[in-house]
mmCIF file of C-alpha atoms and ligand atoms in Angstrom:
data_model
loop_
_atom_site.group_PDB
_atom_site.id
_atom_site.type_symbol
_atom_site.label_atom_id
_atom_site.label_comp_id
_atom_site.label_asym_id
_atom_site.label_seq_id
_atom_site.Cartn_x
_atom_site.Cartn_y
_atom_site.Cartn_z
ATOM 1 C CA MET A 18 -15.302 -0.992 7.325
ATOM 2 C CA GLU A 19 -11.529 -1.308 6.629
ATOM 3 C CA VAL A 20 -9.006 1.567 5.977
ATOM 4 C CA GLY A 21 -4.997 2.366 6.085
ATOM 5 C CA VAL A 22 -2.780 0.255 5.952
ATOM 6 C CA GLY A 23 -1.770 -3.217 7.666
ATOM 7 C CA GLY A 24 1.031 -5.601 6.768
ATOM 8 C CA THR A 25 3.203 -8.686 7.585
ATOM 9 C CA LEU A 26 6.481 -9.880 7.652
ATOM 10 C CA VAL A 27 7.126 -12.589 6.905
ATOM 11 C CA LEU A 28 10.367 -14.289 7.453
ATOM 12 C CA ASP A 29 11.060 -17.851 6.690
ATOM 13 C CA GLY A 30 7.471 -18.524 5.963
ATOM 14 C CA ARG A 31 6.215 -17.781 9.150
ATOM 15 C CA PRO A 32 5.400 -13.258 10.847
ATOM 16 C CA LEU A 33 6.240 -11.677 13.167
ATOM 17 C CA HIS A 34 4.441 -9.684 14.922
ATOM 18 C CA GLY A 35 7.087 -8.034 17.151
ATOM 19 C CA ALA A 36 7.823 -8.529 21.445
ATOM 20 C CA THR A 37 4.238 -7.293 22.853
ATOM 21 C CA GLY A 38 2.065 -9.672 19.437
ATOM 22 C CA ALA A 39 1.429 -5.333 17.699
ATOM 23 C CA GLY A 40 3.751 -5.634 14.910
ATOM 24 C CA GLY A 41 3.247 -4.915 11.271
ATOM 25 C CA GLU A 42 1.619 -1.285 11.411
ATOM 26 C CA PHE A 43 3.033 0.025 9.412
ATOM 27 C CA GLY A 44 0.212 2.407 8.802
ATOM 28 C CA HIS A 45 1.561 4.525 10.853
ATOM 29 C CA LEU A 46 4.527 4.870 9.995
ATOM 30 C CA PRO A 47 5.333 8.752 9.892
ATOM 31 C CA PHE A 48 5.111 8.444 6.267
ATOM 32 C CA GLY A 49 2.986 11.603 6.191
ATOM 33 C CA ASP A 50 2.391 15.117 6.783
ATOM 34 C CA PRO A 51 2.963 15.836 10.365
ATOM 35 C CA GLY A 52 0.350 18.471 10.877
ATOM 36 C CA LEU A 53 -1.780 15.308 10.142
ATOM 37 C CA ARG A 54 -3.512 14.057 13.924
ATOM 38 C CA CYS A 55 -3.808 10.543 13.093
ATOM 39 C CA PRO A 56 -6.746 8.671 15.360
ATOM 40 C CA CYS A 57 -4.364 6.633 16.949
ATOM 41 C CA GLY A 58 -3.278 9.487 18.422
ATOM 42 C CA ALA A 59 0.206 10.083 16.220
ATOM 43 C CA SER A 60 1.126 12.535 14.061
ATOM 44 C CA GLY A 61 1.609 11.837 10.457
ATOM 45 C CA CYS A 62 1.040 8.604 9.515
ATOM 46 C CA TRP A 63 1.175 7.129 6.664
ATOM 47 C CA ASP A 64 -2.632 5.601 6.766
ATOM 48 C CA LEU A 65 -3.338 9.397 6.178
ATOM 49 C CA GLU A 66 -2.108 10.171 2.516
ATOM 50 C CA VAL A 67 -2.732 6.726 1.313
ATOM 51 C CA ASP A 68 -6.968 6.061 1.580
ATOM 52 C CA GLY A 69 -9.873 7.120 0.924
ATOM 53 C CA ARG A 70 -9.031 9.596 3.860
ATOM 54 C CA ALA A 71 -6.334 10.902 1.495
ATOM 55 C CA ILE A 72 -8.644 11.392 -2.049
ATOM 56 C CA ALA A 73 -10.898 13.156 -0.014
ATOM 57 C CA ARG A 74 -8.971 15.141 1.624
ATOM 58 C CA HIS A 75 -7.617 16.188 -1.782
ATOM 59 C CA LEU A 76 -10.847 16.948 -3.484
ATOM 60 C CA GLY A 77 -11.889 18.683 -0.868
ATOM 61 C CA ASP A 78 -14.250 16.882 1.129
ATOM 62 C CA PRO A 79 -14.961 16.048 4.288
ATOM 63 C CA PRO A 80 -13.409 12.665 6.883
ATOM 64 C CA PRO A 81 -15.535 10.075 4.185
ATOM 65 C CA ARG A 82 -17.155 7.045 7.734
ATOM 66 C CA ASP A 83 -16.965 4.378 4.502
ATOM 67 C CA PRO A 84 -13.049 5.614 3.659
ATOM 68 C CA ARG A 85 -12.935 2.303 1.730
ATOM 69 C CA THR A 86 -16.031 2.541 -0.655
ATOM 70 C CA TYR A 87 -14.918 5.741 -0.917
ATOM 71 C CA ALA A 88 -11.144 4.996 -1.954
ATOM 72 C CA GLU A 89 -13.353 2.279 -4.799
ATOM 73 C CA GLN A 90 -15.585 4.641 -6.367
ATOM 74 C CA ALA A 91 -13.448 7.579 -6.652
ATOM 75 C CA LEU A 92 -11.418 4.033 -8.294
ATOM 76 C CA ALA A 93 -14.451 3.502 -9.872
ATOM 77 C CA ARG A 94 -14.537 7.955 -11.581
ATOM 78 C CA ALA A 95 -10.784 8.377 -11.824
ATOM 79 C CA PRO A 96 -10.577 7.278 -15.144
ATOM 80 C CA ALA A 97 -13.873 9.860 -16.202
ATOM 81 C CA ASP A 98 -12.881 13.009 -13.705
ATOM 82 C CA PRO A 99 -9.143 14.015 -14.232
ATOM 83 C CA ALA A 100 -9.636 15.363 -10.688
ATOM 84 C CA VAL A 101 -11.003 12.287 -9.274
ATOM 85 C CA ARG A 102 -7.189 10.877 -11.024
ATOM 86 C CA ASP A 103 -4.456 13.408 -9.531
ATOM 87 C CA ALA A 104 -6.016 12.661 -5.980
ATOM 88 C CA VAL A 105 -5.815 9.174 -7.007
ATOM 89 C CA GLY A 106 -2.395 10.070 -8.632
ATOM 90 C CA ARG A 107 -0.836 11.435 -5.090
ATOM 91 C CA ALA A 108 -2.238 8.585 -2.871
ATOM 92 C CA ALA A 109 -0.705 6.167 -4.699
ATOM 93 C CA THR A 110 2.433 7.878 -5.006
ATOM 94 C CA ARG A 111 2.398 8.506 -1.477
ATOM 95 C CA LEU A 112 1.708 4.415 -1.106
ATOM 96 C CA GLY A 113 4.727 4.512 -3.858
ATOM 97 C CA ARG A 114 7.268 6.419 -2.142
ATOM 98 C CA GLY A 115 5.989 4.193 1.676
ATOM 99 C CA LEU A 116 6.500 1.187 0.002
ATOM 100 C CA ALA A 117 9.652 2.131 -1.246
ATOM 101 C CA GLY A 118 11.284 3.228 2.442
ATOM 102 C CA LEU A 119 9.483 -0.454 3.467
ATOM 103 C CA ILE A 120 11.945 -2.485 1.173
ATOM 104 C CA ASN A 121 14.418 -0.167 1.355
ATOM 105 C CA ALA A 122 14.717 -0.622 5.419
ATOM 106 C CA LEU A 123 13.341 -4.377 5.260
ATOM 107 C CA ASP A 124 14.724 -6.752 1.861
ATOM 108 C CA PRO A 125 12.360 -8.127 1.119
ATOM 109 C CA ALA A 126 11.785 -10.914 -2.020
ATOM 110 C CA VAL A 127 8.927 -10.079 -2.794
ATOM 111 C CA VAL A 128 6.340 -7.568 -1.820
ATOM 112 C CA THR A 129 1.936 -8.316 -2.603
ATOM 113 C CA LEU A 130 -0.327 -5.319 -2.233
ATOM 114 C CA GLY A 131 -4.238 -7.157 -0.811
ATOM 115 C CA GLY A 132 -7.219 -4.795 0.082
ATOM 116 C CA LEU A 133 -7.525 -1.157 -2.001
ATOM 117 C CA ALA A 134 -3.821 -1.276 -2.570
ATOM 118 C CA GLN A 135 -3.134 -3.187 -6.013
ATOM 119 C CA PRO A 136 -6.518 -1.109 -7.559
ATOM 120 C CA LEU A 137 -4.975 2.188 -5.809
ATOM 121 C CA ARG A 138 -1.228 1.055 -7.938
ATOM 122 C CA ALA A 139 -3.673 -0.506 -11.164
ATOM 123 C CA ALA A 140 -5.611 2.888 -10.910
ATOM 124 C CA ALA A 141 -1.922 5.183 -11.212
ATOM 125 C CA GLU A 142 0.165 2.944 -12.260
ATOM 126 C CA PRO A 143 3.002 5.566 -14.167
ATOM 127 C CA GLU A 144 2.802 7.597 -10.416
ATOM 128 C CA PHE A 145 2.540 4.837 -8.138
ATOM 129 C CA SER A 146 5.930 3.334 -9.888
ATOM 130 C CA ALA A 147 7.929 6.478 -9.998
ATOM 131 C CA ALA A 148 7.235 7.396 -6.807
ATOM 132 C CA LEU A 149 8.597 3.538 -5.779
ATOM 133 C CA ALA A 150 11.712 3.923 -7.766
ATOM 134 C CA ASP A 151 13.022 7.478 -6.853
ATOM 135 C CA GLY A 152 12.038 6.401 -3.268
ATOM 136 C CA LEU A 153 14.728 2.947 -3.734
ATOM 137 C CA MET A 154 18.317 2.873 -2.625
ATOM 138 C CA ARG A 155 20.224 4.030 -6.046
ATOM 139 C CA PHE A 156 21.739 0.030 -5.417
ATOM 140 C CA ARG A 157 17.499 -1.649 -4.845
ATOM 141 C CA ARG A 158 17.108 -0.542 -8.793
ATOM 142 C CA PRO A 159 18.343 -2.462 -11.324
ATOM 143 C CA ALA A 160 16.555 -5.906 -9.070
ATOM 144 C CA PRO A 161 14.006 -5.117 -7.097
ATOM 145 C CA PRO A 162 12.021 -7.443 -4.740
ATOM 146 C CA PRO A 163 8.865 -8.065 -7.743
ATOM 147 C CA VAL A 164 5.447 -6.492 -6.255
ATOM 148 C CA LEU A 165 2.583 -8.432 -6.426
ATOM 149 C CA PRO A 166 -1.225 -8.452 -6.113
ATOM 150 C CA ALA A 167 -1.944 -10.848 -3.304
ATOM 151 C CA ALA A 168 -4.001 -13.651 -4.192
ATOM 152 C CA LEU A 169 -6.887 -12.780 -1.974
ATOM 153 C CA GLY A 170 -7.401 -9.995 -3.548
ATOM 154 C CA ARG A 171 -9.402 -7.023 -2.107
ATOM 155 C CA ASP A 172 -11.282 -9.573 0.128
ATOM 156 C CA GLY A 173 -8.648 -10.539 2.046
ATOM 157 C CA ALA A 174 -8.661 -9.154 4.844
ATOM 158 C CA LEU A 175 -12.077 -10.988 4.802
ATOM 159 C CA HIS A 176 -10.476 -14.409 4.296
ATOM 160 C CA GLY A 177 -8.744 -13.571 7.446
ATOM 161 C CA ALA A 178 -5.299 -13.764 6.480
ATOM 162 C CA VAL A 179 -4.763 -10.449 7.388
ATOM 163 C CA VAL A 180 -6.904 -7.080 8.294
ATOM 164 C CA THR A 181 -4.951 -5.279 5.942
ATOM 165 C CA GLY A 182 -3.923 -2.467 2.745
ATOM 166 C CA LEU A 183 -0.454 -4.712 2.151
ATOM 167 C CA ASP A 184 0.813 -7.143 2.943
ATOM 168 C CA HIS A 185 4.737 -8.410 2.303
ATOM 169 C CA VAL A 186 4.396 -12.041 1.448
ATOM 170 C CA LEU A 187 7.874 -14.047 1.376
ATOM 171 C CA THR A 188 4.940 -17.788 1.719
ATOM 172 C CA GLU A 189 5.992 -20.398 0.068
ATOM 173 C CA ASP A 190 2.043 -19.337 -2.168
ATOM 174 C CA GLY A 191 3.750 -15.586 -3.298
ATOM 175 C CA LEU A 192 6.665 -17.961 -4.271
ATOM 176 C CA THR A 193 5.010 -19.917 -6.438
ATOM 177 C CA ALA A 194 2.670 -17.092 -7.821
ATOM 178 C CA TRP A 195 5.272 -15.108 -8.500
ATOM 179 C CA ALA A 196 7.119 -17.385 -10.593
ATOM 180 C CA ALA A 197 3.744 -18.654 -12.754
ATOM 181 C CA LEU A 198 3.975 -14.176 -13.312
ATOM 182 C CA ARG A 199 7.438 -14.592 -14.053
ATOM 183 C CA SER A 200 7.673 -17.165 -16.171
ATOM 184 C CA SER A 201 4.179 -16.623 -18.143
ATOM 185 C CA THR A 202 6.114 -12.873 -19.521
HETATM 186 ZN ZN1 ZN B 343 -2.287 6.399 13.071
#
């Protein structure tokens, strides 16, 4: 089962894990509603705004036992169901806003989205992009870092890279993929 947002900040090809090895808990940045308690013990975690639990909450459904499967089903239903599309759009908005915060703070060269983050973005690209742009500091807007699908896509976690919904990667592979994408457009 996969819930929420994980991440890795990679600097000069090396992941940064923090002083105790527990860094990268981006899903527990308090970007969410302080009235919501996260299973981690904190309140207002970003996780609670961007995964299947958020979509279920917006639709008035009980918290799903398997948020990933719930989210995948919601993404599949979204094009034909305006209520689901709206709920997905709200989650994509929170994904974009949170990402803007990370970009403002970390100034990455490139951001890659893994797990369900990329399908969520794709299902509600206008909301995602608007929220991302709106959350960026003005000086960053003319040349924001590219936000690209991770090479391993939604199965990235299964490949043991990181248990993640969202990676921040400055690896050689990531930059190569970015260059390829740029040259193909
Ligand atoms: Zn939390």
